[in-house]
PDB file of C-alpha atoms in Angstrom:
ATOM      1  CA  UNK A   1      32.227 -47.764  74.555  1.00  0.00           C
ATOM      2  CA  UNK A   2      33.985 -50.662  73.168  1.00  0.00           C
ATOM      3  CA  UNK A   3      37.110 -51.911  74.666  1.00  0.00           C
ATOM      4  CA  UNK A   4      40.269 -52.267  72.288  1.00  0.00           C
ATOM      5  CA  UNK A   5      40.503 -55.730  70.511  1.00  0.00           C
ATOM      6  CA  UNK A   6      43.450 -57.931  72.097  1.00  0.00           C
ATOM      7  CA  UNK A   7      44.710 -60.097  69.570  1.00  0.00           C
ATOM      8  CA  UNK A   8      45.346 -63.893  70.623  1.00  0.00           C
ATOM      9  CA  UNK A   9      48.726 -64.815  71.601  1.00  0.00           C
ATOM     10  CA  UNK A  10      51.599 -65.595  69.082  1.00  0.00           C
ATOM     11  CA  UNK A  11      51.218 -69.532  69.275  1.00  0.00           C
ATOM     12  CA  UNK A  12      47.527 -69.313  68.790  1.00  0.00           C
ATOM     13  CA  UNK A  13      47.951 -66.847  65.960  1.00  0.00           C
ATOM     14  CA  UNK A  14      50.477 -69.162  64.231  1.00  0.00           C
ATOM     15  CA  UNK A  15      48.032 -72.395  64.663  1.00  0.00           C
ATOM     16  CA  UNK A  16      45.205 -70.269  63.127  1.00  0.00           C
ATOM     17  CA  UNK A  17      47.360 -68.821  60.520  1.00  0.00           C
ATOM     18  CA  UNK A  18      48.348 -72.490  59.594  1.00  0.00           C
ATOM     19  CA  UNK A  19      44.466 -73.297  59.568  1.00  0.00           C
ATOM     20  CA  UNK A  20      43.573 -70.695  57.326  1.00  0.00           C
ATOM     21  CA  UNK A  21      46.125 -71.165  54.831  1.00  0.00           C
ATOM     22  CA  UNK A  22      44.697 -74.728  54.605  1.00  0.00           C
ATOM     23  CA  UNK A  23      41.330 -73.501  54.166  1.00  0.00           C
ATOM     24  CA  UNK A  24      42.321 -70.797  51.542  1.00  0.00           C
ATOM     25  CA  UNK A  25      44.256 -73.578  49.712  1.00  0.00           C
ATOM     26  CA  UNK A  26      41.252 -75.954  49.613  1.00  0.00           C
ATOM     27  CA  UNK A  27      39.206 -72.749  48.544  1.00  0.00           C
ATOM     28  CA  UNK A  28      41.630 -72.413  45.490  1.00  0.00           C
ATOM     29  CA  UNK A  29      41.621 -75.719  44.456  1.00  0.00           C
ATOM     30  CA  UNK A  30      37.684 -75.906  44.800  1.00  0.00           C
ATOM     31  CA  UNK A  31      37.393 -72.825  42.648  1.00  0.00           C
ATOM     32  CA  UNK A  32      40.101 -74.146  40.266  1.00  0.00           C
ATOM     33  CA  UNK A  33      38.473 -77.538  39.878  1.00  0.00           C
ATOM     34  CA  UNK A  34      34.949 -76.311  39.327  1.00  0.00           C
ATOM     35  CA  UNK A  35      36.193 -73.829  36.453  1.00  0.00           C
ATOM     36  CA  UNK A  36      38.059 -76.726  34.769  1.00  0.00           C
ATOM     37  CA  UNK A  37      35.496 -79.373  35.376  1.00  0.00           C
ATOM     38  CA  UNK A  38      32.617 -76.866  34.095  1.00  0.00           C
ATOM     39  CA  UNK A  39      34.722 -76.234  30.986  1.00  0.00           C
ATOM     40  CA  UNK A  40      34.648 -72.427  31.744  1.00  0.00           C
ATOM     41  CA  UNK A  41      38.273 -71.666  31.251  1.00  0.00           C
ATOM     42  CA  UNK A  42      41.759 -73.165  30.521  1.00  0.00           C
ATOM     43  CA  UNK A  43      43.569 -74.586  33.499  1.00  0.00           C
ATOM     44  CA  UNK A  44      46.196 -71.627  33.695  1.00  0.00           C
ATOM     45  CA  UNK A  45      43.391 -69.132  34.025  1.00  0.00           C
ATOM     46  CA  UNK A  46      41.448 -71.397  36.411  1.00  0.00           C
ATOM     47  CA  UNK A  47      44.629 -71.648  38.851  1.00  0.00           C
ATOM     48  CA  UNK A  48      45.008 -67.829  38.574  1.00  0.00           C
ATOM     49  CA  UNK A  49      41.487 -67.333  39.485  1.00  0.00           C
ATOM     50  CA  UNK A  50      41.433 -70.215  42.092  1.00  0.00           C
ATOM     51  CA  UNK A  51      44.251 -68.087  43.676  1.00  0.00           C
ATOM     52  CA  UNK A  52      42.426 -65.013  43.902  1.00  0.00           C
ATOM     53  CA  UNK A  53      39.823 -66.930  45.741  1.00  0.00           C
ATOM     54  CA  UNK A  54      41.864 -68.468  48.161  1.00  0.00           C
ATOM     55  CA  UNK A  55      43.714 -64.854  48.564  1.00  0.00           C
ATOM     56  CA  UNK A  56      40.104 -63.656  49.701  1.00  0.00           C
ATOM     57  CA  UNK A  57      39.442 -66.664  52.018  1.00  0.00           C
ATOM     58  CA  UNK A  58      42.881 -65.932  53.521  1.00  0.00           C
ATOM     59  CA  UNK A  59      42.239 -62.291  54.128  1.00  0.00           C
ATOM     60  CA  UNK A  60      38.819 -62.274  55.872  1.00  0.00           C
ATOM     61  CA  UNK A  61      39.755 -65.443  58.139  1.00  0.00           C
ATOM     62  CA  UNK A  62      43.040 -64.169  58.945  1.00  0.00           C
ATOM     63  CA  UNK A  63      41.515 -60.825  59.695  1.00  0.00           C
ATOM     64  CA  UNK A  64      38.785 -62.040  61.917  1.00  0.00           C
ATOM     65  CA  UNK A  65      39.998 -65.050  63.387  1.00  0.00           C
ATOM     66  CA  UNK A  66      43.922 -65.106  63.384  1.00  0.00           C
ATOM     67  CA  UNK A  67      44.629 -61.663  64.362  1.00  0.00           C
ATOM     68  CA  UNK A  68      41.048 -60.461  65.163  1.00  0.00           C
ATOM     69  CA  UNK A  69      41.820 -56.926  63.759  1.00  0.00           C
ATOM     70  CA  UNK A  70      39.948 -53.814  63.304  1.00  0.00           C
ATOM     71  CA  UNK A  71      42.227 -52.101  60.936  1.00  0.00           C
ATOM     72  CA  UNK A  72      40.327 -50.493  58.160  1.00  0.00           C
ATOM     73  CA  UNK A  73      39.778 -52.715  54.913  1.00  0.00           C
ATOM     74  CA  UNK A  74      41.250 -49.267  52.940  1.00  0.00           C
ATOM     75  CA  UNK A  75      44.493 -49.805  54.740  1.00  0.00           C
ATOM     76  CA  UNK A  76      44.691 -53.768  55.275  1.00  0.00           C
ATOM     77  CA  UNK A  77      43.493 -54.981  51.917  1.00  0.00           C
ATOM     78  CA  UNK A  78      46.073 -53.185  49.611  1.00  0.00           C
ATOM     79  CA  UNK A  79      48.718 -54.312  52.242  1.00  0.00           C
ATOM     80  CA  UNK A  80      47.450 -57.970  51.880  1.00  0.00           C
ATOM     81  CA  UNK A  81      47.981 -57.912  48.543  1.00  0.00           C
ATOM     82  CA  UNK A  82      51.182 -56.380  48.541  1.00  0.00           C
ATOM     83  CA  UNK A  83      52.330 -59.287  50.753  1.00  0.00           C
ATOM     84  CA  UNK A  84      51.004 -61.591  48.275  1.00  0.00           C
ATOM     85  CA  UNK A  85      52.988 -60.094  45.697  1.00  0.00           C
ATOM     86  CA  UNK A  86      56.019 -60.379  47.745  1.00  0.00           C
ATOM     87  CA  UNK A  87      55.282 -63.999  48.638  1.00  0.00           C
ATOM     88  CA  UNK A  88      55.175 -64.825  44.854  1.00  0.00           C
ATOM     89  CA  UNK A  89      58.336 -63.272  44.459  1.00  0.00           C
ATOM     90  CA  UNK A  90      60.203 -64.526  47.296  1.00  0.00           C
ATOM     91  CA  UNK A  91      58.500 -68.141  46.499  1.00  0.00           C
ATOM     92  CA  UNK A  92      60.209 -67.705  42.826  1.00  0.00           C
ATOM     93  CA  UNK A  93      63.503 -66.576  44.303  1.00  0.00           C
ATOM     94  CA  UNK A  94      63.905 -69.551  47.059  1.00  0.00           C
ATOM     95  CA  UNK A  95      62.790 -71.865  44.391  1.00  0.00           C
ATOM     96  CA  UNK A  96      65.299 -70.602  42.235  1.00  0.00           C
ATOM     97  CA  UNK A  97      68.169 -70.682  44.523  1.00  0.00           C
ATOM     98  CA  UNK A  98      67.401 -74.159  45.914  1.00  0.00           C
ATOM     99  CA  UNK A  99      66.757 -75.936  42.717  1.00  0.00           C
ATOM    100  CA  UNK A 100      68.615 -74.081  40.042  1.00  0.00           C
ATOM    101  CA  UNK A 101      71.661 -72.983  41.950  1.00  0.00           C
ATOM    102  CA  UNK A 102      71.908 -75.638  44.826  1.00  0.00           C
ATOM    103  CA  UNK A 103      70.364 -78.784  42.733  1.00  0.00           C
ATOM    104  CA  UNK A 104      67.887 -79.413  45.640  1.00  0.00           C
ATOM    105  CA  UNK A 105      65.037 -81.862  44.509  1.00  0.00           C
ATOM    106  CA  UNK A 106      62.011 -79.797  43.071  1.00  0.00           C
ATOM    107  CA  UNK A 107      59.752 -81.075  45.977  1.00  0.00           C
ATOM    108  CA  UNK A 108      62.406 -80.314  48.442  1.00  0.00           C
ATOM    109  CA  UNK A 109      63.128 -76.963  46.962  1.00  0.00           C
ATOM    110  CA  UNK A 110      59.250 -75.942  46.896  1.00  0.00           C
ATOM    111  CA  UNK A 111      58.705 -77.234  50.433  1.00  0.00           C
ATOM    112  CA  UNK A 112      61.715 -74.806  51.634  1.00  0.00           C
ATOM    113  CA  UNK A 113      60.174 -72.008  49.574  1.00  0.00           C
ATOM    114  CA  UNK A 114      56.867 -72.642  50.941  1.00  0.00           C
ATOM    115  CA  UNK A 115      57.609 -72.875  54.422  1.00  0.00           C
ATOM    116  CA  UNK A 116      59.899 -69.839  54.348  1.00  0.00           C
ATOM    117  CA  UNK A 117      57.059 -67.968  52.475  1.00  0.00           C
ATOM    118  CA  UNK A 118      54.846 -69.064  55.075  1.00  0.00           C
ATOM    119  CA  UNK A 119      56.815 -67.447  57.926  1.00  0.00           C
ATOM    120  CA  UNK A 120      57.124 -64.184  55.656  1.00  0.00           C
ATOM    121  CA  UNK A 121      53.287 -64.230  55.344  1.00  0.00           C
ATOM    122  CA  UNK A 122      52.635 -64.627  58.768  1.00  0.00           C
ATOM    123  CA  UNK A 123      55.318 -61.866  60.060  1.00  0.00           C
ATOM    124  CA  UNK A 124      54.179 -59.229  57.413  1.00  0.00           C
ATOM    125  CA  UNK A 125      50.540 -60.033  58.370  1.00  0.00           C
ATOM    126  CA  UNK A 126      51.043 -59.839  62.098  1.00  0.00           C
ATOM    127  CA  UNK A 127      53.402 -56.461  62.097  1.00  0.00           C
ATOM    128  CA  UNK A 128      51.979 -54.837  58.952  1.00  0.00           C
ATOM    129  CA  UNK A 129      48.909 -55.955  57.453  1.00  0.00           C
ATOM    130  CA  UNK A 130      46.698 -56.312  60.577  1.00  0.00           C
ATOM    131  CA  UNK A 131      48.961 -54.563  63.190  1.00  0.00           C
ATOM    132  CA  UNK A 132      46.571 -52.820  65.615  1.00  0.00           C
ATOM    133  CA  UNK A 133      46.689 -49.369  66.078  1.00  0.00           C
TER     134      UNK A 133
END
């Protein structure tokens, strides 16, 4: 009989989550670059496809290493992509408010949006996407 999986502590999870985010970003950029350099598609399509590659890397690595989850893929995967969609919308909203309404510089607005989206993604992943039963 297998003992239930006990996920690592919050700080360990947050560190792993940030590391996985970096890995997913590298995967995104690598796929995007390969598609562009290879002349296989336009930069716009390449960044979209690269983001899909990064999202798969994030799902697999967070499931296995960050949250050590055994939630079935049929449950966790759709939740993961719902969080991805929510994060895209949240990023746009925060950026629009910070840059468009408050006149924050572009990079400051994006930095704020990225940081808040990272917190949103971590909380949603921990307490919904990969939440143990």
